[in-house]
Tab-separated table of C-alpha atoms in Angstrom:
chain	number	residue	atom	x	y	z
A	5	MET	CA	47.904	59.768	85.377
A	6	SER	CA	45.133	58.162	83.382
A	7	ALA	CA	42.267	56.200	84.905
A	8	VAL	CA	42.846	57.426	88.467
A	9	GLU	CA	39.235	56.658	89.244
A	10	LYS	CA	40.086	52.940	89.308
A	11	GLY	CA	41.095	51.336	92.612
A	12	TRP	CA	43.268	48.385	93.644
A	13	LYS	CA	40.442	45.934	93.069
A	14	ASP	CA	40.078	46.975	89.427
A	15	VAL	CA	43.566	46.314	88.072
A	16	PRO	CA	45.398	43.046	87.292
A	17	ILE	CA	47.476	41.712	90.195
A	18	GLY	CA	51.237	42.010	90.414
A	19	GLY	CA	51.432	44.872	87.927
A	20	LEU	CA	50.691	42.537	85.014
A	21	VAL	CA	49.911	44.273	81.735
A	22	LEU	CA	47.406	42.087	79.923
A	23	GLU	CA	47.602	43.648	76.473
A	24	ALA	CA	50.356	44.062	73.935
A	25	GLY	CA	51.579	47.463	72.772
A	26	SER	CA	50.112	49.256	75.774
A	27	ALA	CA	53.163	51.534	76.000
A	28	LYS	CA	51.499	53.575	73.257
A	29	LYS	CA	48.976	54.710	75.842
A	30	TYR	CA	51.630	55.795	78.300
A	31	GLU	CA	52.436	59.474	77.948
A	32	THR	CA	55.976	60.112	79.035
A	33	GLY	CA	56.422	63.796	78.288
A	34	ASP	CA	55.414	65.092	81.697
A	35	TRP	CA	58.790	65.385	83.385
A	36	ARG	CA	60.125	67.970	80.909
A	37	THR	CA	61.553	71.252	82.247
A	38	TYR	CA	62.290	72.962	78.926
A	39	LYS	CA	60.340	72.370	75.775
A	40	PRO	CA	61.467	72.831	72.173
A	41	VAL	CA	59.539	75.503	70.275
A	42	TRP	CA	59.823	75.123	66.517
A	43	ASP	CA	59.629	78.048	64.112
A	44	GLU	CA	58.024	76.840	60.893
A	45	GLU	CA	59.047	80.009	59.011
A	46	LYS	CA	62.784	79.431	59.510
A	47	CYS	CA	62.703	75.638	59.023
A	48	SER	CA	64.263	74.247	55.842
A	49	ASN	CA	63.056	70.690	56.538
A	50	CYS	CA	66.605	69.311	56.594
A	51	MET	CA	65.312	66.627	58.994
A	52	LEU	CA	68.385	66.709	61.270
A	53	CYS	CA	66.078	67.192	64.271
A	54	TRP	CA	64.075	64.134	63.183
A	55	ILE	CA	67.270	62.078	62.785
A	56	TYR	CA	68.728	63.114	66.133
A	57	CYS	CA	65.593	63.041	68.295
A	58	PRO	CA	66.093	60.056	70.641
A	59	ASP	CA	62.345	59.794	71.263
A	60	VAL	CA	60.714	60.033	67.806
A	61	SER	CA	59.069	63.233	68.966
A	62	ILE	CA	59.512	65.253	65.765
A	63	ILE	CA	56.223	64.901	63.898
A	64	VAL	CA	56.689	64.570	60.146
A	65	LYS	CA	53.947	64.722	57.540
A	66	ASP	CA	54.542	64.299	53.800
A	67	GLY	CA	58.293	64.627	54.227
A	68	LYS	CA	58.071	67.884	56.173
A	69	VAL	CA	58.321	68.733	59.859
A	70	SER	CA	54.861	69.559	61.110
A	71	GLY	CA	55.339	69.892	64.853
A	72	ILE	CA	56.627	68.358	68.095
A	73	ASP	CA	55.006	65.528	70.022
A	74	TYR	CA	54.862	67.046	73.520
A	75	LYS	CA	53.210	63.914	74.927
A	76	HIS	CA	56.529	62.123	74.563
A	77	CYS	CA	59.227	64.823	74.208
A	78	LYS	CA	61.459	64.823	77.327
A	79	GLY	CA	62.929	68.222	76.591
A	80	CYS	CA	66.497	66.973	76.095
A	81	GLY	CA	67.273	69.844	73.688
A	82	ILE	CA	69.210	67.767	71.156
A	83	CYS	CA	66.977	68.980	68.305
A	84	ALA	CA	67.639	72.616	69.208
A	85	HIS	CA	71.373	71.920	69.463
A	86	GLU	CA	71.539	70.170	66.091
A	87	CYS	CA	69.277	72.536	64.099
A	88	PRO	CA	71.620	74.344	61.620
A	89	ARG	CA	69.178	77.260	61.163
A	90	LYS	CA	68.533	77.659	64.903
A	91	CYS	CA	64.797	77.474	64.350
A	92	ILE	CA	64.172	75.420	67.529
A	93	GLN	CA	64.351	77.294	70.846
A	94	MET	CA	64.252	75.663	74.278
A	95	VAL	CA	61.867	77.583	76.562
A	96	LEU	CA	60.804	76.957	80.127
A	97	ASP	CA	57.767	74.691	80.017
A	98	THR	CA	55.175	76.415	82.171
A	99	GLY	CA	52.097	75.357	80.217
A	100	GLU	CA	49.891	72.310	80.078
A	101	ASN	CA	51.491	68.948	79.282
A	102	GLY	CA	50.559	66.946	76.249
A	103	GLU	CA	49.747	69.986	74.147
A	104	ALA	CA	51.210	69.514	70.699
A	105	GLY	CA	52.263	72.496	68.600
A	106	ALA	CA	54.305	75.629	69.062
A	107	GLY	CA	54.690	77.210	72.501
A	108	GLU	CA	54.403	80.854	73.444
B	11	MET	CA	49.252	2.611	100.439
B	12	SER	CA	51.044	5.095	102.640
B	13	LYS	CA	54.344	3.883	103.991
B	14	ARG	CA	55.787	4.630	107.409
B	15	ILE	CA	59.548	4.804	107.286
B	16	ALA	CA	62.598	6.154	109.071
B	17	ILE	CA	63.620	9.239	107.162
B	18	THR	CA	65.491	12.518	107.554
B	19	GLY	CA	63.783	15.858	107.018
B	20	ASN	CA	65.804	16.566	103.884
B	21	GLU	CA	64.925	13.182	102.401
B	22	ALA	CA	61.230	13.632	103.243
B	23	VAL	CA	61.171	17.058	101.597
B	24	ALA	CA	63.013	15.751	98.508
B	25	GLU	CA	60.450	12.907	98.315
B	26	ALA	CA	57.634	15.460	98.467
B	27	MET	CA	59.281	17.395	95.633
B	28	ARG	CA	59.593	14.186	93.587
B	29	GLN	CA	55.899	13.499	94.098
B	30	ILE	CA	54.965	17.112	93.263
B	31	ASN	CA	57.093	16.766	90.089
B	32	PRO	CA	57.517	20.506	89.412
B	33	ASP	CA	58.243	21.766	85.881
B	34	VAL	CA	61.367	23.638	86.945
B	35	VAL	CA	63.716	23.494	89.921
B	36	ALA	CA	66.572	25.996	90.046
B	37	ALA	CA	68.666	25.535	93.150
B	38	TYR	CA	72.121	25.925	94.599
B	39	PRO	CA	73.503	23.728	97.368
B	40	ILE	CA	74.031	25.134	100.855
B	41	THR	CA	74.414	23.352	104.162
B	42	PRO	CA	72.119	22.051	105.651
B	43	GLN	CA	69.791	22.145	102.629
B	44	THR	CA	72.307	20.536	100.231
B	45	GLU	CA	70.834	17.046	100.488
B	46	ILE	CA	67.432	18.201	99.233
B	47	VAL	CA	69.004	19.427	95.994
B	48	GLN	CA	71.297	16.389	95.835
B	49	PHE	CA	68.443	13.880	96.238
B	50	PHE	CA	66.373	15.823	93.750
B	51	ALA	CA	69.224	15.889	91.214
B	52	ASP	CA	69.264	12.077	91.494
B	53	PHE	CA	65.545	11.960	90.730
B	54	VAL	CA	66.176	14.092	87.644
B	55	SER	CA	69.044	11.942	86.348
B	56	ASP	CA	67.175	8.747	87.109
B	57	GLY	CA	64.187	9.986	85.114
B	58	LYS	CA	61.876	9.856	88.130
B	59	VAL	CA	60.640	13.412	87.524
B	60	ASP	CA	59.966	15.462	84.414
B	61	THR	CA	61.600	18.527	85.936
B	62	GLU	CA	63.943	20.886	84.100
B	63	PHE	CA	66.720	21.167	86.692
B	64	VAL	CA	68.710	24.390	86.417
B	65	THR	CA	72.124	24.268	88.073
B	66	VAL	CA	72.755	27.916	88.793
B	67	GLU	CA	75.845	29.708	90.078
B	68	SER	CA	74.318	31.295	93.180
B	69	GLU	CA	71.128	31.605	95.191
B	70	HIS	CA	70.440	34.998	93.642
B	71	SER	CA	70.373	33.221	90.289
B	72	ALA	CA	68.391	30.302	91.758
B	73	MET	CA	65.600	32.602	92.868
B	74	SER	CA	65.819	34.643	89.654
B	75	ALA	CA	65.559	31.553	87.447
B	76	THR	CA	62.662	30.311	89.563
B	77	VAL	CA	60.903	33.663	89.143
B	78	GLY	CA	61.477	33.537	85.377
B	79	ALA	CA	60.187	29.990	85.126
B	80	SER	CA	57.145	30.785	87.232
B	81	ALA	CA	56.346	33.901	85.190
B	82	ALA	CA	56.654	31.789	82.052
B	83	GLY	CA	53.919	29.549	83.431
B	84	ALA	CA	55.889	26.721	85.026
B	85	ARG	CA	55.351	25.229	88.456
B	86	ALA	CA	58.726	26.252	89.831
B	87	MET	CA	60.528	25.433	93.064
B	88	THR	CA	63.844	26.036	94.765
B	89	ALA	CA	65.315	25.299	98.198
B	90	THR	CA	67.837	27.054	100.404
B	91	SER	CA	69.190	27.928	103.847
B	92	SER	CA	70.746	30.839	105.711
B	93	GLN	CA	73.203	32.823	103.528
B	94	GLY	CA	71.468	31.372	100.494
B	95	LEU	CA	68.167	32.897	101.539
B	96	ALA	CA	69.994	36.121	102.351
B	97	LEU	CA	71.482	36.176	98.841
B	98	MET	CA	67.995	35.644	97.373
B	99	TRP	CA	66.861	38.715	99.261
B	100	GLU	CA	65.874	41.191	96.548
B	101	VAL	CA	64.394	38.458	94.377
B	102	LEU	CA	62.201	37.201	97.245
B	103	TYR	CA	60.402	40.538	97.127
B	104	ILE	CA	60.106	40.316	93.344
B	105	ALA	CA	58.567	36.827	93.520
B	106	ALA	CA	55.990	38.094	96.009
B	107	GLY	CA	55.340	41.378	94.210
B	108	LEU	CA	54.806	39.607	90.888
B	109	ARG	CA	52.437	37.227	92.717
B	110	LEU	CA	54.259	34.092	91.584
B	111	PRO	CA	53.218	30.969	93.533
B	112	ILE	CA	56.729	29.589	93.962
B	113	VAL	CA	57.145	27.055	96.760
B	114	ALA	CA	60.488	26.638	98.501
B	115	PRO	CA	61.601	24.524	101.430
B	116	VAL	CA	63.992	26.483	103.642
B	117	VAL	CA	66.178	24.662	106.149
B	118	ASN	CA	66.719	27.026	109.061
B	119	ARG	CA	70.329	27.930	109.774
B	120	ALA	CA	72.034	30.819	111.560
B	121	LEU	CA	73.324	33.787	109.581
B	122	SER	CA	76.960	34.873	109.536
B	123	ALA	CA	78.907	36.361	111.265
B	124	PRO	CA	80.431	34.554	113.062
B	125	ILE	CA	80.093	31.835	110.454
B	126	ASN	CA	77.930	28.968	111.602
B	127	ILE	CA	76.074	26.152	109.855
B	128	HIS	CA	73.709	25.120	112.636
B	129	CYS	CA	70.097	25.841	113.392
B	130	ASP	CA	68.479	29.050	114.333
B	131	HIS	CA	65.675	31.030	112.721
B	132	SER	CA	67.489	34.255	111.824
B	133	ASP	CA	67.332	33.429	108.120
B	134	THR	CA	63.579	33.033	107.618
B	135	MET	CA	62.690	35.550	110.331
B	136	GLY	CA	64.642	38.100	108.307
B	137	ALA	CA	62.391	37.343	105.321
B	138	ARG	CA	59.177	37.722	107.293
B	139	ASP	CA	58.181	40.991	105.634
B	140	SER	CA	59.069	39.913	102.088
B	141	GLY	CA	55.484	39.036	101.207
B	142	TRP	CA	56.092	35.273	101.252
B	143	ILE	CA	53.806	32.987	103.170
B	144	GLN	CA	55.811	31.221	105.896
B	145	ILE	CA	54.858	27.823	107.260
B	146	TYR	CA	57.014	26.297	110.009
B	147	SER	CA	57.422	22.564	110.632
B	148	GLU	CA	58.305	20.700	113.826
B	149	ASP	CA	59.633	17.500	112.264
B	150	ALA	CA	60.140	15.622	108.993
B	151	GLN	CA	56.495	14.589	108.852
B	152	GLU	CA	55.303	18.166	109.129
B	153	ALA	CA	57.892	19.418	106.621
B	154	TYR	CA	56.690	16.782	104.127
B	155	ASP	CA	53.001	17.460	104.776
B	156	ASN	CA	53.411	21.242	104.776
B	157	LEU	CA	55.333	21.253	101.494
B	158	ILE	CA	52.566	19.324	99.732
B	159	GLN	CA	49.897	21.592	101.207
B	160	ALA	CA	51.972	24.678	100.342
B	161	MET	CA	51.525	23.972	96.612
B	162	ARG	CA	47.768	24.276	96.932
B	163	ILE	CA	47.970	27.303	99.226
B	164	ALA	CA	50.418	29.253	97.036
B	165	GLU	CA	48.590	28.471	93.792
B	166	HIS	CA	45.093	29.177	95.114
B	167	PRO	CA	43.518	31.916	92.947
B	168	ASP	CA	42.610	33.931	96.062
B	169	VAL	CA	46.253	33.833	97.193
B	170	LEU	CA	48.912	33.566	94.446
B	171	LEU	CA	51.834	34.215	96.763
B	172	PRO	CA	55.178	32.456	97.088
B	173	THR	CA	55.428	30.170	100.087
B	174	MET	CA	58.353	28.935	102.128
B	175	VAL	CA	58.137	25.831	104.287
B	176	THR	CA	60.788	25.663	106.973
B	177	MET	CA	62.332	23.025	109.170
B	178	ASP	CA	65.221	23.129	111.632
B	179	GLY	CA	68.702	22.618	110.191
B	180	PHE	CA	70.404	19.347	111.234
B	181	ILE	CA	67.973	18.707	114.101
B	182	VAL	CA	65.264	17.848	111.574
B	183	SER	CA	67.004	18.078	108.186
B	184	HIS	CA	69.602	15.443	109.113
B	185	GLY	CA	67.965	13.788	112.111
B	186	MET	CA	66.356	10.449	111.330
B	187	GLY	CA	62.702	10.468	112.279
B	188	ASN	CA	59.550	8.523	111.760
B	189	ALA	CA	57.278	9.689	108.965
B	190	GLU	CA	54.485	8.413	106.811
B	191	LEU	CA	54.767	9.199	103.125
B	192	LEU	CA	51.709	9.256	100.916
B	193	PRO	CA	51.460	7.238	97.694
B	194	ASP	CA	52.697	9.073	94.580
B	195	ASP	CA	49.323	9.067	92.834
B	196	VAL	CA	47.578	10.489	95.909
B	197	VAL	CA	49.988	13.429	96.063
B	198	LYS	CA	49.746	13.950	92.304
B	199	LYS	CA	45.978	14.131	92.527
B	200	PHE	CA	46.111	16.404	95.572
B	201	VAL	CA	48.496	18.974	94.070
B	202	ARG	CA	46.707	18.860	90.686
B	203	GLU	CA	48.033	20.254	87.439
B	204	TYR	CA	49.148	23.863	87.767
B	205	GLU	CA	47.074	26.042	85.483
B	206	PRO	CA	48.073	29.699	85.721
B	207	GLU	CA	45.619	32.260	84.421
B	208	HIS	CA	48.256	34.551	82.903
B	209	TYR	CA	51.738	33.450	81.840
B	210	LEU	CA	54.445	34.605	79.449
B	211	LEU	CA	54.482	31.496	77.246
B	212	ASP	CA	50.804	31.948	76.431
B	213	VAL	CA	51.548	33.334	72.957
B	214	GLU	CA	47.860	33.758	72.141
B	215	ASN	CA	47.498	36.232	75.004
B	216	PRO	CA	50.673	38.305	75.240
B	217	ILE	CA	51.312	39.979	78.605
B	218	THR	CA	53.990	42.096	80.234
B	219	VAL	CA	55.458	40.984	83.565
B	220	GLY	CA	57.475	43.344	85.713
B	221	ALA	CA	56.566	46.629	84.019
B	222	LEU	CA	57.622	49.906	85.611
B	223	ASP	CA	55.069	50.841	88.247
B	224	PHE	CA	55.506	54.331	89.628
B	225	SER	CA	53.529	56.442	92.058
B	226	ASP	CA	50.474	55.970	89.835
B	227	TRP	CA	49.827	52.232	90.579
B	228	TYR	CA	52.558	50.744	92.800
B	229	PHE	CA	50.567	51.486	95.965
B	230	GLU	CA	47.473	49.719	94.565
B	231	HIS	CA	49.519	46.635	93.655
B	232	ARG	CA	50.970	46.486	97.163
B	233	ARG	CA	47.452	46.884	98.586
B	234	GLN	CA	46.383	43.862	96.523
B	235	MET	CA	49.060	41.839	98.343
B	236	VAL	CA	47.477	42.686	101.684
B	237	ASP	CA	44.202	41.357	100.330
B	238	ALA	CA	45.901	38.138	99.193
B	239	HIS	CA	47.478	37.675	102.629
B	240	THR	CA	44.084	38.285	104.227
B	241	ASN	CA	42.760	35.326	102.221
B	242	VAL	CA	45.564	32.981	103.286
B	243	LYS	CA	44.092	31.814	106.602
B	244	ASP	CA	40.894	30.466	105.041
B	245	VAL	CA	42.813	28.774	102.252
B	246	VAL	CA	45.257	27.181	104.719
B	247	LEU	CA	42.342	25.726	106.686
B	248	GLN	CA	40.517	24.563	103.569
B	249	VAL	CA	43.649	22.857	102.187
B	250	ALA	CA	44.307	21.296	105.621
B	251	LYS	CA	40.807	19.843	105.615
B	252	GLU	CA	41.356	18.242	102.223
B	253	PHE	CA	44.806	17.062	103.305
B	254	LYS	CA	43.308	15.325	106.325
B	255	GLU	CA	41.085	13.346	103.972
B	256	ILE	CA	44.102	11.874	102.175
B	257	SER	CA	46.447	11.553	105.143
B	258	GLY	CA	44.403	11.394	108.354
B	259	ARG	CA	46.688	14.096	109.745
B	260	GLU	CA	45.171	17.298	111.041
B	261	TYR	CA	46.659	20.743	110.513
B	262	LYS	CA	45.457	24.127	111.735
B	263	LEU	CA	46.801	27.667	111.778
B	264	PHE	CA	48.752	26.717	114.901
B	265	ASP	CA	49.013	23.709	117.174
B	266	SER	CA	47.709	23.733	120.747
B	267	TYR	CA	49.090	21.206	123.187
B	268	LYS	CA	47.276	20.837	126.525
B	269	LEU	CA	46.551	24.534	126.204
B	270	ASP	CA	42.818	24.832	126.935
B	271	ASP	CA	42.950	24.538	130.737
B	272	ALA	CA	46.578	25.680	131.072
B	273	GLU	CA	47.326	28.621	133.351
B	274	VAL	CA	50.734	29.263	131.854
B	275	ALA	CA	51.945	28.557	128.341
B	276	ILE	CA	55.010	28.489	126.134
B	277	VAL	CA	54.789	29.658	122.523
B	278	VAL	CA	57.416	28.129	120.300
B	279	ILE	CA	58.341	27.462	116.682
B	280	ASN	CA	59.688	24.297	115.003
B	281	SER	CA	61.594	21.398	116.590
B	282	ALA	CA	61.852	22.840	120.113
B	283	ALA	CA	58.094	22.243	120.343
B	284	GLY	CA	58.754	18.490	120.457
B	285	THR	CA	61.073	18.832	123.454
B	286	ALA	CA	58.684	21.262	125.116
B	287	LYS	CA	55.711	18.893	124.738
B	288	THR	CA	57.656	16.203	126.625
B	289	VAL	CA	58.259	18.729	129.419
B	290	VAL	CA	54.550	19.631	129.419
B	291	ASP	CA	53.704	15.929	129.865
B	292	LYS	CA	56.114	15.575	132.799
B	293	LEU	CA	54.816	18.702	134.544
B	294	ARG	CA	51.205	17.677	133.913
B	295	GLU	CA	51.976	14.396	135.757
B	296	LYS	CA	52.840	16.581	138.754
B	297	GLY	CA	49.462	18.301	138.388
B	298	LEU	CA	50.802	21.574	136.992
B	299	LYS	CA	48.522	23.356	134.524
B	300	VAL	CA	51.017	24.024	131.767
B	301	GLY	CA	50.443	24.146	128.026
B	302	LEU	CA	52.018	24.948	124.713
B	303	LEU	CA	51.181	26.760	121.504
B	304	LYS	CA	53.240	25.907	118.435
B	305	ILE	CA	53.277	28.351	115.531
B	306	ARG	CA	52.592	26.868	112.098
B	307	LEU	CA	51.516	29.792	109.910
B	308	PHE	CA	53.774	32.715	110.785
B	309	ARG	CA	53.204	34.889	107.685
B	310	PRO	CA	50.527	36.024	107.534
B	311	PHE	CA	50.311	35.955	111.321
B	312	PRO	CA	46.950	34.601	112.573
B	313	TYR	CA	47.091	37.077	115.432
B	314	GLU	CA	43.402	37.100	116.345
B	315	GLU	CA	43.155	33.328	116.712
B	316	ILE	CA	46.430	33.117	118.635
B	317	ALA	CA	45.483	35.972	120.958
B	318	GLU	CA	42.141	34.307	121.624
B	319	ALA	CA	43.828	31.005	122.495
B	320	LEU	CA	46.141	32.769	124.954
B	321	SER	CA	43.945	35.525	126.382
B	322	ASP	CA	42.925	33.568	129.511
B	323	LYS	CA	46.479	32.580	130.502
B	324	LYS	CA	48.173	34.068	133.535
B	325	ALA	CA	51.626	34.161	131.983
B	326	ILE	CA	53.134	33.369	128.604
B	327	ALA	CA	56.730	32.696	127.595
B	328	VAL	CA	57.635	33.188	123.954
B	329	LEU	CA	60.665	31.186	122.829
B	330	ASP	CA	62.539	32.782	119.944
B	331	ARG	CA	65.373	31.066	118.073
B	332	ALA	CA	66.390	34.450	116.659
B	333	ASP	CA	66.908	37.900	118.093
B	334	SER	CA	65.701	41.090	116.448
B	335	LEU	CA	68.433	43.154	118.124
B	336	SER	CA	65.818	45.854	118.593
B	337	LEU	CA	66.175	45.286	122.366
B	338	MET	CA	62.448	44.464	122.326
B	339	GLY	CA	63.077	40.724	122.097
B	340	GLY	CA	62.819	38.153	119.328
B	341	PRO	CA	60.551	38.551	116.298
B	342	LEU	CA	57.878	36.149	117.534
B	343	TYR	CA	57.743	37.857	120.932
B	344	ILE	CA	57.339	41.294	119.364
B	345	ASP	CA	54.511	40.074	117.109
B	346	LEU	CA	52.804	38.217	119.902
B	347	ARG	CA	52.907	41.170	122.289
B	348	ALA	CA	51.301	43.281	119.566
B	349	ALA	CA	48.700	40.552	119.015
B	350	MET	CA	47.888	40.425	122.738
B	351	TYR	CA	47.483	44.197	123.079
B	352	ASP	CA	43.813	44.106	122.117
B	353	SER	CA	42.946	40.800	123.755
B	354	PRO	CA	40.053	41.030	126.206
B	355	GLY	CA	40.450	40.792	129.979
B	356	PRO	CA	43.435	41.683	132.147
B	357	ARG	CA	46.794	42.140	130.433
B	358	VAL	CA	48.556	38.771	130.197
B	359	LYS	CA	52.096	38.795	131.536
B	360	MET	CA	54.573	37.958	128.808
B	361	VAL	CA	58.259	37.112	128.804
B	362	ASN	CA	60.724	36.244	126.072
B	363	TYR	CA	63.467	33.612	125.990
B	364	ILE	CA	66.000	33.809	123.188
B	365	TYR	CA	67.476	30.324	122.874
B	366	GLY	CA	69.460	28.042	120.605
B	367	LEU	CA	71.299	30.644	118.533
B	368	GLY	CA	73.791	29.026	116.179
B	369	GLY	CA	72.550	25.553	117.068
B	370	ARG	CA	73.001	25.730	120.859
B	371	ASP	CA	70.967	22.853	122.323
B	372	LEU	CA	67.802	23.537	124.261
B	373	ASN	CA	67.265	20.854	126.879
B	374	MET	CA	64.297	19.730	128.943
B	375	ASP	CA	65.638	21.192	132.193
B	376	GLN	CA	65.842	24.621	130.603
B	377	ILE	CA	62.239	24.381	129.373
B	378	ALA	CA	61.126	23.161	132.805
B	379	GLY	CA	62.934	26.227	134.214
B	380	VAL	CA	60.896	28.465	131.901
B	381	TYR	CA	57.667	26.918	133.193
B	382	ASP	CA	58.973	27.467	136.749
B	383	ASP	CA	59.530	31.139	135.967
B	384	LEU	CA	56.037	31.369	134.439
B	385	MET	CA	54.396	29.885	137.513
B	386	LYS	CA	56.211	32.392	139.737
B	387	ILE	CA	55.045	35.235	137.486
B	388	ALA	CA	51.493	33.867	137.569
B	389	GLU	CA	51.624	33.730	141.364
B	390	THR	CA	53.196	37.112	142.020
B	391	GLY	CA	52.102	39.056	138.936
B	392	GLU	CA	55.672	40.384	138.758
B	393	VAL	CA	57.982	40.199	135.747
B	394	THR	CA	61.547	40.837	136.802
B	395	GLU	CA	63.313	39.901	133.575
B	396	PRO	CA	61.255	40.344	130.392
B	397	ILE	CA	63.941	39.035	128.027
B	398	THR	CA	66.242	36.161	128.961
B	399	TYR	CA	69.055	34.622	126.919
B	400	LEU	CA	68.463	30.972	127.693
B	401	GLY	CA	71.595	28.820	127.687
B	402	VAL	CA	74.113	31.561	127.007
B	403	ARG	CA	77.281	31.440	129.149
B	404	GLU	CA	77.391	34.490	131.393
């Protein structure tokens, strides 16, 4: 996890979080087993994956899918299941976490 | 002016709470604590306190509401006994883990089963590892004094831990005793206004309380609690010093009675210390070198100071009003044996007497019998029975 160099004397007592919106800094995509790999060529930008993703992990730019947010994607596979053109494949996640973009 | 009056322990504690005037009290009645809540409810309806009194449906809710109020920034209190404390169980750990300086009087009562409403220490002894500070009180005066001091101890910036102040059910809670109560303004000045550094109702500085804390930081937050407990002893002594200035009454980490030159000693908690001191006086008249050590601060356990006070004794009896059922004796005995392990000089002989479970009386003859046993052990160096159930029918 982040900031492992800090010790018990350096953090607020009792697990208090002293700033608002800090969840943004917390990357939660590291317990994924399978990761969705999106094929841009086949994608029709129907946005069903974006609608169904329970974790807002489909990255959209200018109304088009542009990638998957692997820092937060839990690998649930709903996007792959819902994609009518089958352009999202679930593959075993053996690579580095937090790396956005298409897999191998 | 202070006033000396005849008062029960429950009434004295309720008076202390009135004088402290907490922002929130969330409590549920349970024998023998009920009167504290009842008296306090009167203070609320009579407009004698500014407290928001939350009448909850259980002790689990009482402790939860107290935690919520404290996290919001209020000075929050509750009170309980026995099954009530047991029902607060998981929330006790939350109060300590969130470092909320809640103060709660606890009136000691046996735990079911079999169902029983009378005094023993099973309830608070069971909470000894919850992270709460525990301060034990011999009589109504001590319960009153300790509760007022507990506010300052719990809320000290070096501590910030919840604190329970105990007294013996019925024996002290309902027994009429002699106590001196301080003037309202003196207590108000002593406990000060509570000014938390971080609290939920501080809308200018939003915080999160109780966030998920996994393997990345949980360990560090628990380590911080050890540090806070390490600071408790100094704070207890510093608060006691200031309390002596307003009351004339002296408090330490523990109380020694004719202990310095004693060859044998009893270690005891709460009201039984009063009976034992009378026995010490009688045996001293016969020229016997007997003494007593009464526990005040039990969590954290001032083990170095206690071991030092006992290291030159020939034999020690630890009186426990609770059993651990570990077959190693009562909780105080187990802690004290561990504390004595590193004490200098020859190993001090130690024995344990479990007494008074479920409110069984402990009389002077029984305590004199314990001193008899100790003197035999001191003479022979032999312990034949390490753990004795004192007053049980065989």
